[in-house]
Amino acid sequence: MFNKETINKFKSIPTPFYYYDVEVLKETLQKLKEESDKYGFIVHYALKANANNAILEIIKSYNIGADCVSGNEVKKAIECNFKPKHIVFAGVGKSDAEINFALDNDIFCFNCESLQELEVINELAVSKKKNARIALRINPNVNANTHKYITTGLEENKFGINIWELETVVNALKEFKNLQLIGLHFHIGSQIMDLSSFKSLCLRVNEIQNWFLSRKITIENINVGGGLGVNYHEPDANLILDFAAYFKLFNDFLELRPKQKVHFELGRSITAQCGTLISKVLYIKKGVNTNFVILDAGMTELMRPALYQAYHKIENLTSPRPIGHPSPIGEGVGVRYDVVGPICESSDCFGKAVTLPETTRGDIFALRTAGAYGEVMSSAYNLRDRVKAFYSNEI
Ligand code: LLP
C-alpha cells in the first residue's frame, strides 16, 4: 500500500499520526454506490466510525446520508453539508438538548429505542408545534457472531425495543400525536464477517413486518443498520469490500412491500481500510521471554487492541531486511517481538509475539485498517497530544 516515496514522506512528519489514503476511500465509495444503486438502496454513513471533516466531505460527495448517534454528530453532519433530510439520529440515551437540536433542524428520522424516549420526543415536539418522524429500533434477537462488546441485537443488550414490548409501544404511539411512524430500524452488531447473520436478520425482519401488516400498520422505511466486517488480517488483499454480495443478500432475502425503501448505516466498511496509524520505534527492549518494540503510538491513538483484543496488522515500513531476506539470526527468518505503546497500562499492547523483520530505533511502523474507530476513539490519557491526521492528496 505504501510506495518508497510515501514512506520517505512519512519520515519527515512528526509521529504518531493517522494517514488516510483518499484513493482507497474513493474506490470504496464508488463500489458501494454502484452496488447499492442496483437495488435502489439508501446508504447512510455512520459518523461514529470516523468524523474527520475531510473524510466526511468525500463521503458526502457520493450522495450518501448520515447516521448520527449524538447531537454533535448531527451538528457535524449538517456543517459538512449533509442535508437534514438525509440524516438519521440513533442512540439509546438521547438528551433533551440533542432531541431539540435535531427537531429544530428537521432531520429525516429519529431511531427510537424505548417507550420513554418516544414519550419525551413527543413532548418536545408538541412544545415546538412540530411533528417528529420516527422509526422504532427493534431488538431482533439475532446473533451477529462477533465480539461481545460490539454485539447489539440480542435481548441481553441495552439496545432497541424488545419484540415482547411491541404491542404496548404501538398502542402508545396512537396517543403520541406529534410522532409520525415512518420506519423500522435494526442493527445487530459490528465487524460481522459471516453474511449468514444478515440473512437471519432479513428473515426476522420479514416476520416483524408481517406482525405490523396484520395490524394494518404501513411502514415506508426499513433500516437494517450497519455491521459489515472488514479483513484486518489481510488488508491488501481486501482493500475494497465485497459490497456486491452484501447488498445482493438483502435484495434476495428481504420481503419488501410496495414502495418500501431500504436503508443501511455503514461505518467500518467505508473507512477502515483507507486509514493507517503511523508510528516510530522509540526503543527495543529485551524482556525475559521476548523482545519489546516500544512505539511512540499507544492505546491513546488506537484503543481497539486494548479494548476488544482487536487485531491490527503491524508492518515495519523501513527495515532494510524484510522477512524472507537475510537477517543476523538466519536466512529468511523474522524476529518475534511484543509490539507495545508508551502508556502506563499493561493493556497498551498492539500485538504479542509478532514476527517482524529485525527492527531498530527509528523504524517507521504501520498499524493497518485503522480508519474506522481509530482516530475517533483516541484520547488524551497521560496528557498525550491529540493525534494528527494527514491525507494522501496533501502530503
Ligand atoms: N448503526 C448503529 C445503530 C450502530 O450502533 C453502529 C455501530 C453502526 C450503525 C455502524 O456499524 P459498522 O458498519 O461500523 O459496523 N468501536 C467498535 C465498534 C462499535 C460499533 C458501534 N455501533 C470497534 O472499534 O470495533
Coordinates of C-alpha atoms and ligand atoms in Angstrom, one line a residue:
M1 CA 0.0 0.0 0.0
F2 CA 2.9 2.3 0.7
N3 CA 5.5 3.1 -2.0
K4 CA 9.0 4.3 -1.3
E5 CA 8.0 7.9 -1.9
T6 CA 5.2 7.8 0.6
I7 CA 7.4 6.1 3.2
N8 CA 10.1 8.8 2.7
K9 CA 7.4 11.5 3.3
F10 CA 6.4 9.7 6.5
K11 CA 10.0 10.1 7.7
S12 CA 9.6 13.9 7.7
I13 CA 6.3 14.1 9.6
P14 CA 6.3 14.0 13.4
T15 CA 4.8 10.7 14.6
P16 CA 2.4 9.3 15.6
F17 CA -0.2 10.3 13.0
Y18 CA -3.1 8.9 11.0
Y19 CA -2.6 8.6 7.3
Y20 CA -5.7 8.3 5.1
D21 CA -5.4 7.1 1.5
V22 CA -8.0 9.1 -0.3
E23 CA -7.9 6.9 -3.4
V24 CA -8.8 3.8 -1.4
L25 CA -11.7 5.7 0.2
K26 CA -13.0 6.9 -3.2
E27 CA -12.7 3.5 -4.7
T28 CA -14.6 2.0 -1.8
L29 CA -17.4 4.6 -2.1
Q30 CA -17.6 4.1 -5.9
K31 CA -18.1 0.4 -5.5
L32 CA -20.5 0.9 -2.6
K33 CA -22.7 3.3 -4.6
E34 CA -22.6 1.1 -7.7
E35 CA -23.8 -2.0 -5.8
S36 CA -26.4 -0.3 -3.6
D37 CA -27.8 1.7 -6.5
K38 CA -28.6 -1.5 -8.3
Y39 CA -31.4 -2.1 -5.9
G40 CA -32.3 1.5 -5.1
F41 CA -30.9 1.0 -1.5
I42 CA -30.2 4.2 0.5
V43 CA -26.9 4.3 2.4
H44 CA -26.2 6.4 5.5
Y45 CA -22.6 6.7 6.7
A46 CA -22.2 6.1 10.4
L47 CA -20.2 9.1 11.6
K48 CA -19.1 7.3 14.7
A49 CA -16.6 5.4 12.7
N50 CA -14.6 8.5 11.6
A51 CA -15.9 12.0 11.7
N52 CA -13.0 13.9 10.2
N53 CA -14.1 16.8 8.0
A54 CA -12.0 15.8 5.0
I55 CA -13.4 12.2 5.2
L56 CA -17.0 13.4 5.6
E57 CA -16.7 15.8 2.7
I58 CA -15.6 13.0 0.4
I59 CA -18.3 10.7 1.6
K60 CA -20.9 13.4 1.2
S61 CA -19.9 13.9 -2.4
Y62 CA -21.1 10.4 -3.2
N63 CA -24.6 11.2 -2.3
I64 CA -24.7 9.2 0.9
G65 CA -26.7 10.2 4.0
A66 CA -25.5 10.4 7.6
D67 CA -26.2 8.2 10.6
C68 CA -25.6 10.1 13.9
V69 CA -25.6 9.0 17.5
S70 CA -25.2 12.3 19.3
G71 CA -26.3 15.9 18.9
N72 CA -22.8 16.9 18.0
E73 CA -22.7 14.3 15.2
V74 CA -25.9 15.7 13.8
K75 CA -24.3 19.2 14.0
K76 CA -21.1 17.9 12.3
A77 CA -23.1 16.3 9.5
I78 CA -25.0 19.5 8.9
E79 CA -21.8 21.5 8.9
C80 CA -20.3 19.1 6.3
N81 CA -23.4 19.7 4.1
F82 CA -25.3 16.5 4.6
K83 CA -28.9 17.6 4.1
P84 CA -31.1 17.3 7.2
K85 CA -33.5 15.1 5.2
H86 CA -30.7 12.6 4.8
I87 CA -29.8 12.4 8.5
V88 CA -30.9 9.7 10.9
F89 CA -30.3 10.0 14.6
A90 CA -30.0 6.9 16.7
G91 CA -28.8 6.2 20.3
V92 CA -30.3 4.7 23.5
G93 CA -29.8 7.9 25.5
K94 CA -30.6 11.0 23.5
S95 CA -30.7 14.0 25.8
D96 CA -33.5 16.7 25.6
A97 CA -31.0 19.2 24.2
E98 CA -29.9 16.7 21.5
I99 CA -33.6 16.0 20.6
N100 CA -34.4 19.7 20.5
F101 CA -31.4 20.3 18.2
A102 CA -32.5 17.6 15.8
L103 CA -36.1 18.8 15.8
D104 CA -35.0 22.3 15.1
N105 CA -33.1 21.0 12.1
D106 CA -35.9 18.8 10.8
I107 CA -33.8 15.7 10.4
F108 CA -35.2 12.8 8.4
C109 CA -35.8 10.4 11.3
F110 CA -35.2 9.6 15.0
N111 CA -34.4 5.9 15.5
C112 CA -36.1 5.4 18.9
E113 CA -35.1 2.8 21.4
S114 CA -37.7 2.9 24.2
L115 CA -41.2 3.9 25.2
Q116 CA -40.0 6.6 27.5
E117 CA -37.8 8.1 24.7
L118 CA -40.9 8.2 22.4
E119 CA -42.8 10.0 25.1
V120 CA -40.1 12.6 25.5
I121 CA -39.7 13.2 21.8
N122 CA -43.4 13.7 21.5
E123 CA -43.5 16.2 24.4
L124 CA -40.6 18.2 23.0
A125 CA -42.2 18.1 19.5
V126 CA -45.6 19.3 21.0
S127 CA -43.9 22.2 22.6
K128 CA -42.3 23.2 19.3
K129 CA -45.6 22.5 17.4
K130 CA -43.6 20.1 15.2
N131 CA -44.0 16.6 14.0
A132 CA -41.1 14.2 14.6
R133 CA -40.6 11.4 12.1
I134 CA -39.6 8.3 14.0
A135 CA -38.5 4.7 13.4
L136 CA -38.8 2.0 16.0
R137 CA -35.5 0.4 16.7
I138 CA -36.4 -3.2 17.3
N139 CA -34.1 -5.6 19.0
P140 CA -34.5 -8.6 16.7
N141 CA -32.7 -11.1 19.0
V142 CA -30.4 -12.2 16.1
N143 CA -26.8 -13.3 16.9
A144 CA -24.2 -11.4 15.0
N145 CA -21.4 -13.8 15.9
T146 CA -19.0 -11.1 16.6
H147 CA -17.1 -9.8 19.7
K148 CA -19.4 -9.5 22.7
Y149 CA -18.6 -5.7 23.2
I150 CA -19.9 -5.0 19.7
T151 CA -22.9 -7.2 19.6
T152 CA -26.1 -5.2 19.9
G153 CA -29.1 -7.2 18.6
L154 CA -29.6 -9.7 21.4
E155 CA -32.2 -9.4 24.2
E156 CA -29.4 -9.1 26.8
N157 CA -28.1 -5.9 25.1
K158 CA -29.3 -2.4 26.1
F159 CA -30.3 -1.5 22.5
G160 CA -33.8 -1.4 20.9
I161 CA -37.3 -2.3 21.8
N162 CA -37.8 -5.9 22.6
I163 CA -40.3 -7.8 20.5
W164 CA -42.5 -8.6 23.5
E165 CA -42.8 -4.9 24.2
L166 CA -44.0 -4.0 20.6
E167 CA -47.7 -4.2 21.3
T168 CA -47.5 -1.7 24.2
V169 CA -45.3 0.6 22.2
V170 CA -47.6 0.5 19.1
N171 CA -50.6 1.2 21.3
A172 CA -48.9 4.1 23.0
L173 CA -47.9 5.6 19.6
K174 CA -51.6 6.3 19.0
E175 CA -51.5 8.8 21.8
F176 CA -48.3 10.5 20.7
K177 CA -49.9 12.8 18.2
N178 CA -46.8 14.6 17.2
L179 CA -44.9 11.5 16.2
Q180 CA -45.1 10.0 12.7
L181 CA -44.1 6.4 12.5
I182 CA -42.1 6.1 9.2
G183 CA -39.9 3.1 9.7
L184 CA -38.4 0.2 11.5
H185 CA -34.8 0.1 12.4
F186 CA -32.5 -2.8 13.2
H187 CA -28.7 -3.2 13.9
I188 CA -27.3 -6.5 15.2
G189 CA -23.7 -5.6 15.7
S190 CA -20.4 -4.7 14.1
Q191 CA -17.5 -6.4 12.4
I192 CA -19.8 -9.2 11.1
M193 CA -17.8 -11.4 8.7
D194 CA -20.4 -14.2 8.3
L195 CA -23.0 -12.9 5.9
S196 CA -25.5 -15.6 7.2
S197 CA -26.0 -13.4 10.2
F198 CA -27.5 -10.8 7.9
K199 CA -29.7 -13.5 6.3
S200 CA -31.0 -14.3 9.8
L201 CA -31.7 -10.6 10.2
C202 CA -33.7 -10.4 6.9
L203 CA -35.8 -13.4 7.9
R204 CA -36.6 -11.8 11.3
V205 CA -37.4 -8.5 9.6
N206 CA -39.9 -10.4 7.4
E207 CA -41.6 -11.9 10.4
I208 CA -41.8 -8.5 12.2
Q209 CA -43.1 -6.9 9.0
N210 CA -45.9 -9.4 9.0
W211 CA -46.7 -8.5 12.6
F212 CA -47.2 -4.9 11.5
L213 CA -49.1 -5.8 8.4
S214 CA -51.6 -7.9 10.5
R215 CA -52.3 -4.7 12.5
K216 CA -52.7 -2.8 9.2
I217 CA -49.7 -0.5 10.0
T218 CA -47.9 0.5 6.9
I219 CA -44.2 1.1 7.2
E220 CA -42.4 3.1 4.5
N221 CA -38.8 2.5 5.5
I222 CA -36.8 -0.5 6.7
N223 CA -33.4 0.4 8.1
V224 CA -31.2 -2.7 8.5
G225 CA -28.3 -0.8 10.2
G226 CA -24.6 -1.5 9.5
G227 CA -22.1 -4.0 10.7
L228 CA -20.4 -5.4 7.6
G229 CA -16.9 -6.5 8.7
V230 CA -13.5 -5.9 7.1
N231 CA -10.5 -8.2 6.8
Y232 CA -8.0 -7.0 9.5
H233 CA -5.6 -9.9 8.8
E234 CA -5.1 -9.4 5.1
P235 CA -5.9 -5.8 4.3
D236 CA -4.1 -5.6 1.0
A237 CA -6.0 -8.5 -0.5
N238 CA -9.3 -7.0 0.7
L239 CA -8.9 -3.2 0.4
I240 CA -12.3 -2.9 -1.3
L241 CA -15.0 -4.9 0.2
D242 CA -17.4 -7.3 -1.5
F243 CA -20.4 -4.9 -1.4
A244 CA -21.9 -6.9 -4.3
A245 CA -22.5 -10.0 -2.2
Y246 CA -23.7 -7.9 0.8
F247 CA -26.4 -5.9 -0.9
K248 CA -27.5 -8.8 -3.1
L249 CA -28.2 -10.8 0.1
F250 CA -30.6 -8.2 1.4
N251 CA -32.2 -8.0 -2.1
D252 CA -32.6 -11.8 -2.1
F253 CA -34.0 -12.2 1.4
L254 CA -35.9 -9.1 2.5
E255 CA -39.6 -9.3 1.5
L256 CA -40.4 -5.7 0.8
R257 CA -43.9 -4.1 0.5
P258 CA -44.7 -1.9 -2.5
K259 CA -42.8 1.4 -2.4
Q260 CA -40.8 0.4 0.7
K261 CA -37.3 1.8 0.9
V262 CA -34.3 0.0 2.4
H263 CA -31.7 2.0 4.4
F264 CA -28.3 1.0 5.6
E265 CA -25.9 2.5 8.2
L266 CA -22.4 1.5 7.3
G267 CA -19.4 2.8 9.1
R268 CA -16.4 0.5 9.3
S269 CA -16.8 -1.0 5.8
I270 CA -16.5 2.5 4.4
T271 CA -13.5 4.0 6.2
A272 CA -11.5 1.1 7.9
Q273 CA -9.1 0.2 5.1
C274 CA -8.2 3.7 4.0
G275 CA -6.7 4.6 7.4
T276 CA -3.3 3.6 8.9
L277 CA -1.7 4.7 12.2
I278 CA 1.9 5.6 11.5
S279 CA 4.3 5.4 14.4
K280 CA 8.1 5.4 15.1
V281 CA 10.1 2.9 17.1
L282 CA 11.4 4.6 20.2
Y283 CA 13.2 1.6 21.8
I284 CA 13.9 -2.0 21.5
K285 CA 14.0 -3.6 24.9
K286 CA 15.0 -7.1 25.9
G287 CA 12.5 -9.0 28.1
V288 CA 12.7 -12.4 29.8
N289 CA 11.0 -14.4 27.1
T290 CA 10.6 -11.8 24.4
N291 CA 11.9 -8.6 23.0
F292 CA 9.7 -5.5 23.1
V293 CA 9.3 -3.0 20.3
I294 CA 8.2 0.2 22.0
L295 CA 6.4 2.6 19.7
D296 CA 5.6 6.2 20.1
A297 CA 1.9 5.4 19.5
G298 CA -0.2 3.7 22.1
M299 CA -3.7 2.9 23.2
T300 CA -4.3 6.6 23.3
E301 CA -4.1 6.7 19.5
L302 CA -5.6 3.3 18.7
M303 CA -7.7 1.8 21.5
R304 CA -9.1 -1.2 19.8
P305 CA -6.5 -3.8 20.7
A306 CA -6.6 -2.8 24.4
L307 CA -10.4 -2.6 24.5
Y308 CA -11.5 -5.5 22.3
Q309 CA -8.3 -7.6 21.9
A310 CA -8.6 -6.5 18.3
Y311 CA -6.0 -7.4 15.7
H312 CA -4.4 -4.8 13.5
K313 CA -1.8 -5.9 11.1
I314 CA 1.6 -4.4 12.1
E315 CA 4.2 -3.6 9.4
N316 CA 7.7 -2.3 9.7
L317 CA 7.9 0.0 6.7
T318 CA 11.6 0.9 6.9
S319 CA 13.5 -2.1 7.9
P320 CA 16.2 -2.8 5.3
R321 CA 15.6 -6.6 5.9
P322 CA 12.1 -7.5 5.1
I323 CA 11.1 -11.1 6.1
G324 CA 12.5 -13.5 3.6
H325 CA 15.8 -11.6 3.3
P326 CA 19.0 -12.4 5.2
S327 CA 19.0 -11.3 8.8
P328 CA 21.6 -11.8 11.5
I329 CA 19.7 -14.6 13.1
G330 CA 19.3 -16.6 9.9
E331 CA 18.2 -16.6 6.3
G332 CA 14.6 -15.7 5.8
V333 CA 13.8 -15.6 9.4
G334 CA 11.9 -12.9 11.2
V335 CA 12.2 -11.9 14.8
R336 CA 9.4 -12.1 17.4
Y337 CA 8.5 -9.0 19.2
D338 CA 5.8 -7.8 21.5
V339 CA 4.8 -4.5 20.0
V340 CA 3.7 -2.1 22.7
G341 CA 3.0 1.6 23.3
P342 CA 4.3 4.1 25.8
I343 CA 1.2 4.4 28.0
C344 CA 1.4 3.3 31.7
E345 CA -1.0 0.4 31.3
S346 CA -0.2 -3.2 30.6
S347 CA -3.0 -3.5 28.1
D348 CA -1.2 -0.9 26.0
C349 CA -0.1 -3.6 23.6
F350 CA -0.7 -3.8 19.9
G351 CA 0.5 -7.4 19.3
K352 CA 2.2 -10.2 21.2
A353 CA 4.9 -12.4 19.6
V354 CA 4.6 -10.7 16.2
T355 CA 7.1 -11.9 13.6
L356 CA 8.8 -8.8 12.0
P357 CA 12.0 -8.1 10.3
E358 CA 14.8 -7.2 12.6
T359 CA 13.8 -3.8 14.0
T360 CA 15.8 -0.8 15.2
R361 CA 15.2 2.5 16.9
G362 CA 13.7 5.0 14.4
D363 CA 12.0 2.4 12.1
I364 CA 8.6 3.5 10.9
F365 CA 5.7 1.2 11.7
A366 CA 2.2 1.0 10.2
L367 CA -0.8 -0.3 12.1
R368 CA -3.2 -1.1 9.3
T369 CA -7.0 -1.0 8.9
A370 CA -7.3 1.8 11.4
G371 CA -9.5 4.2 9.5
A372 CA -12.7 3.2 11.4
Y373 CA -13.0 3.5 15.2
G374 CA -9.3 4.6 15.4
E375 CA -8.7 8.3 15.5
V376 CA -12.2 9.0 16.6
M377 CA -11.8 6.9 19.7
S378 CA -8.4 8.4 20.5
S379 CA -7.8 10.2 23.8
A380 CA -5.5 12.5 25.7
Y381 CA -4.9 10.0 28.6
N382 CA -1.5 10.6 30.2
L383 CA -1.9 14.1 28.9
R384 CA -0.8 13.0 25.5
D385 CA -1.1 15.3 22.5
R386 CA -4.1 14.7 20.3
V387 CA -3.1 12.6 17.3
K388 CA -3.0 14.4 14.0
A389 CA -4.2 13.3 10.5
F390 CA -2.7 13.5 7.1
Y391 CA -4.2 12.7 3.7
S392 CA -2.6 11.1 0.7
N393 CA -3.7 14.1 -1.5
E394 CA -2.0 16.6 0.8
I395 CA 1.4 15.2 1.7
Ligands
LLP1 N1 -25.8 1.7 13.2 C1 -25.9 1.6 14.6 C2 -27.1 1.7 15.3 C3 -24.7 1.3 15.2 O1 -24.7 1.1 16.6 C4 -23.4 1.1 14.5 C5 -22.2 0.9 15.2 C6 -23.5 1.3 13.1 C7 -24.7 1.6 12.5 C8 -22.2 1.2 12.3 O2 -21.7 -0.1 12.4 P1 -20.5 -0.5 11.4 O3 -21.0 -0.6 10.0 O4 -19.4 0.4 11.6 O5 -20.1 -1.9 11.9 N2 -15.9 0.8 18.4 C9 -16.2 -0.6 17.9 C10 -17.4 -0.6 17.0 C11 -18.6 -0.1 17.7 C12 -19.8 -0.1 16.7 C13 -21.0 0.7 17.3 N3 -22.1 0.8 16.5 C14 -14.9 -1.1 17.2 O6 -13.9 -0.5 17.2 O7 -15.0 -2.2 16.8

